[in-house]
Short mmCIF file of C-alpha atoms in Angstrom, two decimals:
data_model
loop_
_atom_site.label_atom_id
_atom_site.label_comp_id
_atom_site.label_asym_id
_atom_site.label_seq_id
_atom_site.Cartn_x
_atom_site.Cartn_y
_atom_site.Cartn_z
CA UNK A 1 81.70 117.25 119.03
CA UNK A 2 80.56 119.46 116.08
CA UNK A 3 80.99 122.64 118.97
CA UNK A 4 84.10 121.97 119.78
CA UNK A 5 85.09 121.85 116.14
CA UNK A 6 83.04 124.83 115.55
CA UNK A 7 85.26 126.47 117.95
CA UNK A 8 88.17 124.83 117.15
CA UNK A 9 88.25 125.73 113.11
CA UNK A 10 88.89 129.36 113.51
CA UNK A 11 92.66 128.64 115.42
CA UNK A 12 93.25 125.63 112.84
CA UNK A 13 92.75 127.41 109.74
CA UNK A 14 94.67 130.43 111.40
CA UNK A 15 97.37 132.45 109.45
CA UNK A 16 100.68 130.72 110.65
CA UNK A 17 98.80 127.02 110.58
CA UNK A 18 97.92 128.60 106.87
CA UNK A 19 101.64 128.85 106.00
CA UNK A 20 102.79 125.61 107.37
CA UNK A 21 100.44 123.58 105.33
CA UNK A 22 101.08 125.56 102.56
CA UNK A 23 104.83 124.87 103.19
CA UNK A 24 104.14 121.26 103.75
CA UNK A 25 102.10 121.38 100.59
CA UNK A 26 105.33 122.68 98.41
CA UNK A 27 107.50 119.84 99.90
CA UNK A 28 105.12 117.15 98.41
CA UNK A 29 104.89 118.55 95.26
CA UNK A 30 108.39 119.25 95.04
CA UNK A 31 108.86 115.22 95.88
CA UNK A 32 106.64 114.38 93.54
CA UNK A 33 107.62 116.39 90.63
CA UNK A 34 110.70 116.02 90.89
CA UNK A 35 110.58 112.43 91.77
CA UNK A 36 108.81 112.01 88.52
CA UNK A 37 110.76 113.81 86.42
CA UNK A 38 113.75 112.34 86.96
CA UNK A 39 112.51 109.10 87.30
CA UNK A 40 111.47 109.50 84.01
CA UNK A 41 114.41 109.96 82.24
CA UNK A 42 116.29 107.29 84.14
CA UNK A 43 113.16 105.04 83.01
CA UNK A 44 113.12 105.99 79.64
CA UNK A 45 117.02 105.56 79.77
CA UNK A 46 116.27 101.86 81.50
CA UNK A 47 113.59 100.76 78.65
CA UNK A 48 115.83 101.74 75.79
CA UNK A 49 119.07 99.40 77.25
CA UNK A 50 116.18 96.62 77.70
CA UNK A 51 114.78 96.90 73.99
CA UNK A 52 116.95 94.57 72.06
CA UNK A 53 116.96 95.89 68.41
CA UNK A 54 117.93 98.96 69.81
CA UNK A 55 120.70 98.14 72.62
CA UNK A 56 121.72 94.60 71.52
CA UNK A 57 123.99 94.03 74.49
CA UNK A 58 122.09 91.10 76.59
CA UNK A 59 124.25 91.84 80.30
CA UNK A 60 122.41 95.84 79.48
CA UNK A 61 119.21 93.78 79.10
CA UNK A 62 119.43 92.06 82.19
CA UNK A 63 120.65 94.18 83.86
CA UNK A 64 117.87 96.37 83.40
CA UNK A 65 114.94 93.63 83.83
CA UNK A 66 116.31 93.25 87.45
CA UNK A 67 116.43 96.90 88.36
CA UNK A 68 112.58 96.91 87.11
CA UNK A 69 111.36 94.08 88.96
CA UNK A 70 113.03 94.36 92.24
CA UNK A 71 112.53 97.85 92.64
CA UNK A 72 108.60 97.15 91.70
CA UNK A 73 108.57 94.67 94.46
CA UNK A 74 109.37 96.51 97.59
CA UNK A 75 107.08 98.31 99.49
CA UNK A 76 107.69 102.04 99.44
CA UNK A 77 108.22 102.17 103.16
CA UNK A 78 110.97 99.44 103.25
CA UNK A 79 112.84 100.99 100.10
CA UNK A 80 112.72 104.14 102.03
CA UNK A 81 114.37 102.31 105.12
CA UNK A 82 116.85 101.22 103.23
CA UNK A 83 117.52 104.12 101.10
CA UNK A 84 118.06 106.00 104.09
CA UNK A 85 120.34 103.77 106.16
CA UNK A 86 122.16 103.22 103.12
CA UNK A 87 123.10 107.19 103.16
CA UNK A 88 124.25 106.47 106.77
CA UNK A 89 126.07 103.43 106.17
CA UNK A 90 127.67 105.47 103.73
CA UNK A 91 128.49 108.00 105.92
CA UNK A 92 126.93 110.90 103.93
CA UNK A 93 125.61 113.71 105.60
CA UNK A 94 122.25 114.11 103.42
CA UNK A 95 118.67 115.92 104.45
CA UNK A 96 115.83 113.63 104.71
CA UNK A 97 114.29 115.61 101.82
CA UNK A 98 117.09 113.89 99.35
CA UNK A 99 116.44 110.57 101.19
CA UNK A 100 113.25 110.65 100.07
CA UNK A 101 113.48 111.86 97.05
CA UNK A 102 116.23 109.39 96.03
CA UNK A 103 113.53 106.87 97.14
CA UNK A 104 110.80 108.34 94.91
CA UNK A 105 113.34 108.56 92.07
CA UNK A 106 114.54 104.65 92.70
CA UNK A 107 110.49 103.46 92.56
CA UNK A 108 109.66 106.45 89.66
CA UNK A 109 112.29 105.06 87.69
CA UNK A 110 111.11 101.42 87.87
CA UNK A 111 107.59 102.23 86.94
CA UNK A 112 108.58 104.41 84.45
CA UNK A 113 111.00 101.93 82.50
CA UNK A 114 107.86 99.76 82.63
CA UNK A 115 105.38 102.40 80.88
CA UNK A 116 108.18 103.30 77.95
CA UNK A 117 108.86 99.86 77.13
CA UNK A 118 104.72 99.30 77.03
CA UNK A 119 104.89 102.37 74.53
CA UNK A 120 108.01 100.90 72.05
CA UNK A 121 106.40 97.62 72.06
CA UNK A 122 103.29 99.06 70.59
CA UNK A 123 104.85 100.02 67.76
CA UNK A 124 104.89 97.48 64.94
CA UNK A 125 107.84 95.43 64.07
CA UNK A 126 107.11 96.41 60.36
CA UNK A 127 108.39 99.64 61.55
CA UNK A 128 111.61 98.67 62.98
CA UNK A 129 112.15 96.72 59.37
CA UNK A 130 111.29 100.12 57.67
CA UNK A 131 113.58 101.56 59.39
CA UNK A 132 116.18 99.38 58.91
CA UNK A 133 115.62 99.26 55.34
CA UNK A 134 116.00 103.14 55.05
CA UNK A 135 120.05 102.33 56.67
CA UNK A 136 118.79 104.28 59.87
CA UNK A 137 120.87 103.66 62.97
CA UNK A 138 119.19 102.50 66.72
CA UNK A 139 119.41 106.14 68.08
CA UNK A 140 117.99 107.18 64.34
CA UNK A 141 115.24 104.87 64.56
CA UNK A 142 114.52 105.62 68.15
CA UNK A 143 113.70 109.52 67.45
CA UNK A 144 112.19 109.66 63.90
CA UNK A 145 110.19 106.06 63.94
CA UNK A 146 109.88 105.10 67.62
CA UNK A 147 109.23 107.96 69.53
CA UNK A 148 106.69 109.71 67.32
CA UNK A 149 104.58 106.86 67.47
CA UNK A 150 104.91 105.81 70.96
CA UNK A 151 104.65 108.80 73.16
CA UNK A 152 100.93 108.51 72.88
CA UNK A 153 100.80 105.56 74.42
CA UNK A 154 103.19 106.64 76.94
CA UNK A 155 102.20 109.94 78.19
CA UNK A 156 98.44 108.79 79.50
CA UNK A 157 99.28 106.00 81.95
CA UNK A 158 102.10 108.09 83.28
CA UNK A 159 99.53 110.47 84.74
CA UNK A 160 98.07 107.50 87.09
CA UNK A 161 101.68 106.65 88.05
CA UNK A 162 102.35 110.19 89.13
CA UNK A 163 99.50 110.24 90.92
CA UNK A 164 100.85 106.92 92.54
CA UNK A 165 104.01 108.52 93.17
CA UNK A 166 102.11 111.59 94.57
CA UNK A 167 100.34 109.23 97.27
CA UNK A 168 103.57 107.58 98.28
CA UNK A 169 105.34 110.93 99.27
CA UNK A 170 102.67 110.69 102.51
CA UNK A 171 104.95 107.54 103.88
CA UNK A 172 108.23 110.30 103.62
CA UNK A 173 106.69 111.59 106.88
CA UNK A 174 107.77 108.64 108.87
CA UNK A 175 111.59 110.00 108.20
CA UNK A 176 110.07 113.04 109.26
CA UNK A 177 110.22 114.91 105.78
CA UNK A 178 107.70 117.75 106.51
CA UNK A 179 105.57 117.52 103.84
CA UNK A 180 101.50 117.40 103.88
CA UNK A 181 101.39 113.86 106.01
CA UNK A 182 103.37 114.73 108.74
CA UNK A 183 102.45 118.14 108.92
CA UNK A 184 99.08 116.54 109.57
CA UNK A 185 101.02 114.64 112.14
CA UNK A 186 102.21 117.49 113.64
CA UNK A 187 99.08 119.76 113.93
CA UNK A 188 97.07 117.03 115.49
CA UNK A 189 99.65 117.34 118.13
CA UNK A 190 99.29 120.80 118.54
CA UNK A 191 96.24 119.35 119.66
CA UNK A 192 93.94 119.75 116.76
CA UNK A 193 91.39 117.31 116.76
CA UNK A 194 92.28 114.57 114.18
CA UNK A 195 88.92 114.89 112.10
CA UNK A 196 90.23 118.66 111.20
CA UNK A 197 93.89 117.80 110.54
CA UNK A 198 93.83 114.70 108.47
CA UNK A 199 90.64 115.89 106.76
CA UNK A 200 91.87 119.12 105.29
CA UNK A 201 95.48 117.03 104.48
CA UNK A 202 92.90 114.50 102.79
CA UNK A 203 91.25 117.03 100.79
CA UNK A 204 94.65 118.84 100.34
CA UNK A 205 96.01 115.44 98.25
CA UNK A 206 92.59 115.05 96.92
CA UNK A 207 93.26 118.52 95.15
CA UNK A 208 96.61 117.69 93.96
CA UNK A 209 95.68 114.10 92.59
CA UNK A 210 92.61 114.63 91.09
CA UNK A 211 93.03 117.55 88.44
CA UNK A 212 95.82 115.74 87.64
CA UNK A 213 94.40 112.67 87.21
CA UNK A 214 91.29 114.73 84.80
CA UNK A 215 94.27 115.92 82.97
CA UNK A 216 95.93 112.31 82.06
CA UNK A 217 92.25 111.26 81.20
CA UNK A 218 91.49 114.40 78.86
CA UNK A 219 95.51 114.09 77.16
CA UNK A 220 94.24 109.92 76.64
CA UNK A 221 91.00 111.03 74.66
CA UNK A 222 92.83 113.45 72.81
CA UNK A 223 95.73 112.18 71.75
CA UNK A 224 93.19 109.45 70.93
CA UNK A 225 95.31 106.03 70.88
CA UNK A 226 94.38 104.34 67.72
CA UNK A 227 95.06 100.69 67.32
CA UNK A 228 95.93 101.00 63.58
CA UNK A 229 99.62 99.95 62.21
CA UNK B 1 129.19 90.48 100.82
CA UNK B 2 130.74 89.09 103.67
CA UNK B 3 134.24 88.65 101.55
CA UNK B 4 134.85 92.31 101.02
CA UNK B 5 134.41 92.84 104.62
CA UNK B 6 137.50 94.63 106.00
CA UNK B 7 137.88 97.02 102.67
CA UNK B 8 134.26 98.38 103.23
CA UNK B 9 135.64 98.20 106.92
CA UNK B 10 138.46 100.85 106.40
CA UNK B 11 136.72 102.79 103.64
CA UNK B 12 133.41 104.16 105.58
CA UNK B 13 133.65 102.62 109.46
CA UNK B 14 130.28 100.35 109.07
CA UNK B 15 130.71 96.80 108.26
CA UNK B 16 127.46 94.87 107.33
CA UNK B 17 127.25 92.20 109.98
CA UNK B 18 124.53 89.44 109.04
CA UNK B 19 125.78 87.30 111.73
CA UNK B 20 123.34 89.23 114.92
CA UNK B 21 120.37 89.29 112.15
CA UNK B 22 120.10 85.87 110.68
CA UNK B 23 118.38 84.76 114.10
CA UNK B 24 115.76 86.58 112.98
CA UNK B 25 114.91 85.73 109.91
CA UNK B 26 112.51 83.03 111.39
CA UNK B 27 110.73 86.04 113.23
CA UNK B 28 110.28 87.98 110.33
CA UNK B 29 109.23 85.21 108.16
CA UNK B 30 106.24 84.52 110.69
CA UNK B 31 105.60 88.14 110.17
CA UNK B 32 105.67 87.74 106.40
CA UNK B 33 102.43 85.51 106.81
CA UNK B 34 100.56 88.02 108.88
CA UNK B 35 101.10 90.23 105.65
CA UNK B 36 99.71 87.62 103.64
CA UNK B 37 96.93 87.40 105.71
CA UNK B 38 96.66 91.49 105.74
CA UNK B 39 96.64 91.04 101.81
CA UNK B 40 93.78 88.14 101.48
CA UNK B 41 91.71 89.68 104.19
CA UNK B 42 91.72 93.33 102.40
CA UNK B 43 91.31 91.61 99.12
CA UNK B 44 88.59 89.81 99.72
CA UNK B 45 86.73 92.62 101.50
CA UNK B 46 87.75 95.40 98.56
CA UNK B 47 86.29 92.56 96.43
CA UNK B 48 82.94 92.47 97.96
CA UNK B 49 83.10 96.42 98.15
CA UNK B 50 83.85 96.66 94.17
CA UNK B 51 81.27 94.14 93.00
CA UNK B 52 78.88 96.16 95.29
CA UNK B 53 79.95 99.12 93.39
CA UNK B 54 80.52 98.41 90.27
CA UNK B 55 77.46 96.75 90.08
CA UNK B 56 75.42 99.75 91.21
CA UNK B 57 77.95 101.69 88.24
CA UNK B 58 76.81 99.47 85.70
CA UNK B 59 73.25 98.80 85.90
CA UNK B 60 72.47 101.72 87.85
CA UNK B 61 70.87 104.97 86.77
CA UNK B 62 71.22 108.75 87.91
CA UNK B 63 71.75 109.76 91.10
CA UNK B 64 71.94 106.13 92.71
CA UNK B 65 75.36 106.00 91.03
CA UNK B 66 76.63 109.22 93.08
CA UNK B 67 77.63 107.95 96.19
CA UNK B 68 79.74 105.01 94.64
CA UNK B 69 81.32 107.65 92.28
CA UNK B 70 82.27 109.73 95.00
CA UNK B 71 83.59 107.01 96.90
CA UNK B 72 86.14 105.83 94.15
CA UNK B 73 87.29 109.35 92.82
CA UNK B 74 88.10 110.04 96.33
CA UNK B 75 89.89 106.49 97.76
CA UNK B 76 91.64 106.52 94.23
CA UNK B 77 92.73 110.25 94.72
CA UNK B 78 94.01 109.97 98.37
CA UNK B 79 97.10 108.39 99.81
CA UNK B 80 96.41 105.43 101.95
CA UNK B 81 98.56 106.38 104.76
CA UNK B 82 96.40 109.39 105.22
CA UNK B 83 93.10 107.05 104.73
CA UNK B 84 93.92 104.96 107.84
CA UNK B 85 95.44 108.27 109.83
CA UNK B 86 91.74 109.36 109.48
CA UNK B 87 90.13 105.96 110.33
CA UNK B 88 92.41 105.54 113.14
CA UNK B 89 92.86 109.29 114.87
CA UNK B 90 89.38 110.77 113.56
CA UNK B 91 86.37 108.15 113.93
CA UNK B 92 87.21 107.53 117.80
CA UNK B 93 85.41 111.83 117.42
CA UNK B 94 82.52 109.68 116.12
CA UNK B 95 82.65 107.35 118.96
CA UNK B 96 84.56 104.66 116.78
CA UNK B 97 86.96 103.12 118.15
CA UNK B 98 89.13 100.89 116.18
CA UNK B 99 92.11 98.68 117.05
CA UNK B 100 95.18 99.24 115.04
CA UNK B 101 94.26 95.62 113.16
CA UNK B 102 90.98 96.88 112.82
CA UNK B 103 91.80 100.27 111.35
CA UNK B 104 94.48 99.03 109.08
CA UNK B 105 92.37 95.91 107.54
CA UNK B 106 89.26 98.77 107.00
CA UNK B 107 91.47 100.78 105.41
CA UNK B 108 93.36 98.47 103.17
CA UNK B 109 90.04 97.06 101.94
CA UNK B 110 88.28 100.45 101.48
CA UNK B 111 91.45 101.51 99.46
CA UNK B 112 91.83 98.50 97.79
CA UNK B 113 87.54 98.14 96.82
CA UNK B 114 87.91 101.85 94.72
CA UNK B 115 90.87 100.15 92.90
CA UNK B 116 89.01 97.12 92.52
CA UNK B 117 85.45 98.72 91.65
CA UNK B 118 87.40 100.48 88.55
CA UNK B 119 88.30 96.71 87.37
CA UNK B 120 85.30 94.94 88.06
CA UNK B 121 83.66 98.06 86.31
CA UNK B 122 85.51 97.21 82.98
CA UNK B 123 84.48 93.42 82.85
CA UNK B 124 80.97 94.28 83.08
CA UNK B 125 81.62 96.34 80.34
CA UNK B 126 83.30 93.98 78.36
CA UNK B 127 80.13 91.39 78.14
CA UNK B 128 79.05 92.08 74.69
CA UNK B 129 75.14 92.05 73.80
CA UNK B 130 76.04 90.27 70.83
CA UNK B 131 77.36 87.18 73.00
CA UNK B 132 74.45 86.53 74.95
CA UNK B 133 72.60 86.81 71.84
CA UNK B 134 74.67 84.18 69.96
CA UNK B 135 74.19 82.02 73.04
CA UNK B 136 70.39 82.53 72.75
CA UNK B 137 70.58 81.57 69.18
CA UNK B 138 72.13 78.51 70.10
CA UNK B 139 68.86 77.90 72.44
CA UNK B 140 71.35 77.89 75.48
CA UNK B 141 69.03 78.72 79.15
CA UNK B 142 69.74 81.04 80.94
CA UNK B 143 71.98 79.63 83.34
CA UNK B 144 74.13 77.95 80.64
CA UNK B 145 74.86 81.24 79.12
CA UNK B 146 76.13 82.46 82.64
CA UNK B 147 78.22 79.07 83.30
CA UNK B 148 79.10 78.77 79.32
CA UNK B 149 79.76 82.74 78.19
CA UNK B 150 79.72 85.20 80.60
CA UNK B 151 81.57 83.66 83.17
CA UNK B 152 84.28 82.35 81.19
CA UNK B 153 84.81 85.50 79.50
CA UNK B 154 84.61 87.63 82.48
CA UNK B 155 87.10 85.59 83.77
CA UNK B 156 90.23 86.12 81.26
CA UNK B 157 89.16 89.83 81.23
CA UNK B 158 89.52 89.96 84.79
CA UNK B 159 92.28 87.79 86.02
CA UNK B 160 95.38 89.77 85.24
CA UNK B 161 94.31 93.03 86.76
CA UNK B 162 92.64 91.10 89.82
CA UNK B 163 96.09 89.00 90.03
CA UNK B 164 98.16 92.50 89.85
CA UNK B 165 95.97 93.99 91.94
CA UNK B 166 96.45 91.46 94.45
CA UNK B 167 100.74 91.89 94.77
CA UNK B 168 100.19 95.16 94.85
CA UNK B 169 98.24 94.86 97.92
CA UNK B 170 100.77 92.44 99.36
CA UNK B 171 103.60 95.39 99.38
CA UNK B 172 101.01 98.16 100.50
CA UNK B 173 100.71 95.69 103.76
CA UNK B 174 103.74 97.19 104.98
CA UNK B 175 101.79 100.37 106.02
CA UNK B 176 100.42 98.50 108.65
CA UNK B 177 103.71 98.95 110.47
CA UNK B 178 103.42 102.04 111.20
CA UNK B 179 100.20 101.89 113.63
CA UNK B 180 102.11 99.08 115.19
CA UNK B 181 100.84 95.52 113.48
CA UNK B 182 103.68 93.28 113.75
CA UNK B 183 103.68 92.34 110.24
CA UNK B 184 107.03 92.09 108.19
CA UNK B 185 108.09 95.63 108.00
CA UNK B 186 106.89 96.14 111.65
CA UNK B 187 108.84 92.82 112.79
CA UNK B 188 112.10 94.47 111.18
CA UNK B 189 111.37 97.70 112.96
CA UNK B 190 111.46 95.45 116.13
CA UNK B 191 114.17 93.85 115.62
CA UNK B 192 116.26 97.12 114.88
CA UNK B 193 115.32 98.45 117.96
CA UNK B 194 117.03 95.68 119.52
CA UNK B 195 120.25 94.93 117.49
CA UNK B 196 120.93 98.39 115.71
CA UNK B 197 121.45 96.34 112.52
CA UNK B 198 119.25 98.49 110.26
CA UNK B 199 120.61 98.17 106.69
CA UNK B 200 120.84 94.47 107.00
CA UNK B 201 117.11 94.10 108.58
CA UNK B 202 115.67 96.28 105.86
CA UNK B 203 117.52 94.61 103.23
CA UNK B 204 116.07 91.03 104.30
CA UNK B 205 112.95 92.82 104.68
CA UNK B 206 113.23 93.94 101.17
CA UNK B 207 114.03 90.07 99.84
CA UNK B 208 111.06 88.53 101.45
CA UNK B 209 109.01 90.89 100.10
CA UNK B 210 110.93 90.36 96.51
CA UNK B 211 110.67 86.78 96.62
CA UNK B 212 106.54 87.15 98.22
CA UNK B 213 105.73 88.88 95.42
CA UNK B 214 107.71 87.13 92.82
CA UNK B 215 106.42 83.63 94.14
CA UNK B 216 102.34 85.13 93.98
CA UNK B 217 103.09 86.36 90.16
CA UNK B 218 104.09 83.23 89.61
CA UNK B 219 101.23 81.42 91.05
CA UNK B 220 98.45 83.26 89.24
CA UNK B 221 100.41 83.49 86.11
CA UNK B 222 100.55 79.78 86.17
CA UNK B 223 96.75 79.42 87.38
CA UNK B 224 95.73 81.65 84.83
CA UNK B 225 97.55 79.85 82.19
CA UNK B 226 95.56 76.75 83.72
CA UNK B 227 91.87 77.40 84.25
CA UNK B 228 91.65 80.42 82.04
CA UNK B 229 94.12 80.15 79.27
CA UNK B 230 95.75 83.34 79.84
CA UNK B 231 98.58 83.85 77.77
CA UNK B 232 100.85 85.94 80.49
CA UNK B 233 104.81 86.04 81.25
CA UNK B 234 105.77 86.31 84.66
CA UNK B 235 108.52 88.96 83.38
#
């Protein structure tokens, strides 16, 4: 086996095999950064409506609640099903790349609403009466009390989520997004041997994941969360 | 839905039609238990795997430690998908031949014992020196310190993550689908194939895992509550 690979590598990690992982390697990160982005703004925008001193409108609240837990509750593969027959059944004529990245966006946003509302729940109430005191209004209090004190605890767990986010692009290759998975997919039947193909994709995500995952951890010593009020 | 029917009817030509599907919601109900079997059997496995792990993390020195830090940095740092791709399509180069059952359970417990290593990890690490000393004070043997302080404390500290843990598994099941286990996802790729009703399959699909997951949270919030005095919201 190790001669055939031997004789195999040269081909497999040839110039135009170079390029198409290298392509396929874009399209994740694309998905994922993009994904994430967005999905953290619509998050952010999700744990704000469900905070109640700052949006007191209950329907908002609930409204919000049941986006988060539903959306945390299906499996990435069967939200992607149904994002992208959804698209059909709507009759729009969309590239699988937005039907997965609406999917990553949909979960991102979930998880994210989570990790903000985490971060303006650590901060005191004491605060909030502070603020309140000083006749600030909710979007006031939100940028020069909240915020400042919460995006520390934000911004380090949001580095594991990416990376979860990250990992779930590989399921986009059963819609056939070509992105690292299913160029993996496609190699191996080139005829590649599988050990070659999914080994350099596995080392290819390992790559991605795990200086990002070093950064979140050196940004959570740094910012160094202290459990002071 | 139904009510709105002919509108959606003349707006976009595709009417949802839960009439050809609800036959087989039995079917993919079944199906729903072979994910909950999925989930238990690469819990319990990842569990064994972590305490193995974390174990040898905790008390273990130098480079003993290496291959079980290697082994989480790269199962935490690697999709799953791509985890079982490998198991599946490479080891049969090793002369390993796994079923798709096979393949999926290894990998699903392999994935899920680096997630659960990191937890188990953390309770050791929560035992305080100071505890078994107080317990010593108190002339307590050795076993009565386990049963008494470590094991009740180990227990709150691990519960919630183990119990989150545990539904996340459940909706990470649905991979199995896609090397052909007829669990719930792959039951509602089935059934597509024969009625064409896609949006309405997924979307049941989606609700059983919904209500799956919902009912487990609500189970170990409520056993936590009970044996452990865990303080948790389901919401």
């Amino acid at each position: 086996m190790w001669e055939q690979l031997a004789e195999e590598a040269p081909r497999f990690f040839g110039y135009y095999n170079m390029i198409f992982i290298a392509q396929a390697f874009g399209q994740t990160l694309a998905l994922s950064v993009l994904g994430a982005l967005a999905g953290f703004v619509l998050g952010a925008f999700l744990a704000v409506l469900r905070h109640p001193r700052l949006v007191p409108f209950a329907p908002g609240r609930w409204l919000a609640i049941s986006y988060v837990e539903i959306f945390r509750r299906i499996p990435f593969l069967v939200k992607l099903m149904c994002v992208f027959f959804a698209y059909q059944l709507a009759g729009a004529k969309v590239s699988m790349f937005t039907v997965a990245l609406t999917t990553v966006i949909l979960s991102a946003t979930a998880f994210a609403a989570e990790i903000v509302r985490a971060g303006l729940e650590s901060v005191h109430r004491n605060q909030w009466d502070a603020a309140e005191t000083m006749n600030f209004a909710p979007a006031q209090a939100l940028r020069l009390v909240l915020l400042p004190q919460a995006w520390k605890i934000i911004i380090p767990p949001s580095f594991s989520y990416v990376i979860g986010f990250i990992k779930s692009t590989s399921i986009a290759s059963q819609i056939g997004v070509l992105e690292l998975t299913y160029a993996a997919k496609v190699l191996s039947t080139k005829g590649f041997s599988a050990l070659l193909c999914y080994g350099t994709i596995l080392i290819l995500y390992f790559l991605i994941c795990w200086p990002t995952k070093l950064l979140g951890a050196h940004l959570e010593r740094r910012l160094g969360v202290s459990h002071t009020r | 839905m139904g009510g709105d029917a002919p509108q959606h009817a003349a707006a976009m030509s595709y009417t949802l039609q839960f009439g050809q599907v609800v036959g087989y919601i039995p079917d993919l109900l079944w199906g729903a238990l072979i994910s909950l079997e999925l989930a238990f059997l690469g819990f319990v496995f990842g569990f064994g795997i972590g305490l193995f792990n974390a174990s040898v993390l905790h008390f273990g020195r130098g480079w003993v430690t290496w291959p079980s830090k290697a082994y989480v940095v790269f199962f935490l740092n690697t999709p799953l998908l791509v985890q079982i791709f490998f198991i599946y399509f490479a080891l049969p180069d090793f002369g390993i031949t796994l079923t798709s059952w096979q393949a999926v359970v290894i990998g699903l417990a392999l994935n899920a014992g680096a997630y659960l290593t990191e937890i188990q990890r953390a309770g050791f690490q929560s035992i305080h020196a100071a505890e078994i000393e107080a317990a010593e004070t108190l002339g307590f043997t050795r076993i009565q310190t386990i049963q008494h302080v470590i094991l009740p404390h180990i227990c709150k500290v691990l519960f919630p993550p183990l119990s989150n843990q545990y539904i996340i598994l459940t909706m990470t099941t649905s991979i199995a689908a896609i090397f052909g286990v007829e669990e719930l996802t792959g039951r509602t790729y089935n059934a597509n194939a024969i009625t064409f009703r896609a949006f309405e399959l997924f979307s049941i699909a989606a609700v059983i895992y919904i209500a799956l997951t919902l009912i487990a949270s609500a189970l170990l919030v409520f056993v936590g509550r009970r044996l452990f005095r865990i303080d948790a919201k389901v919401f």
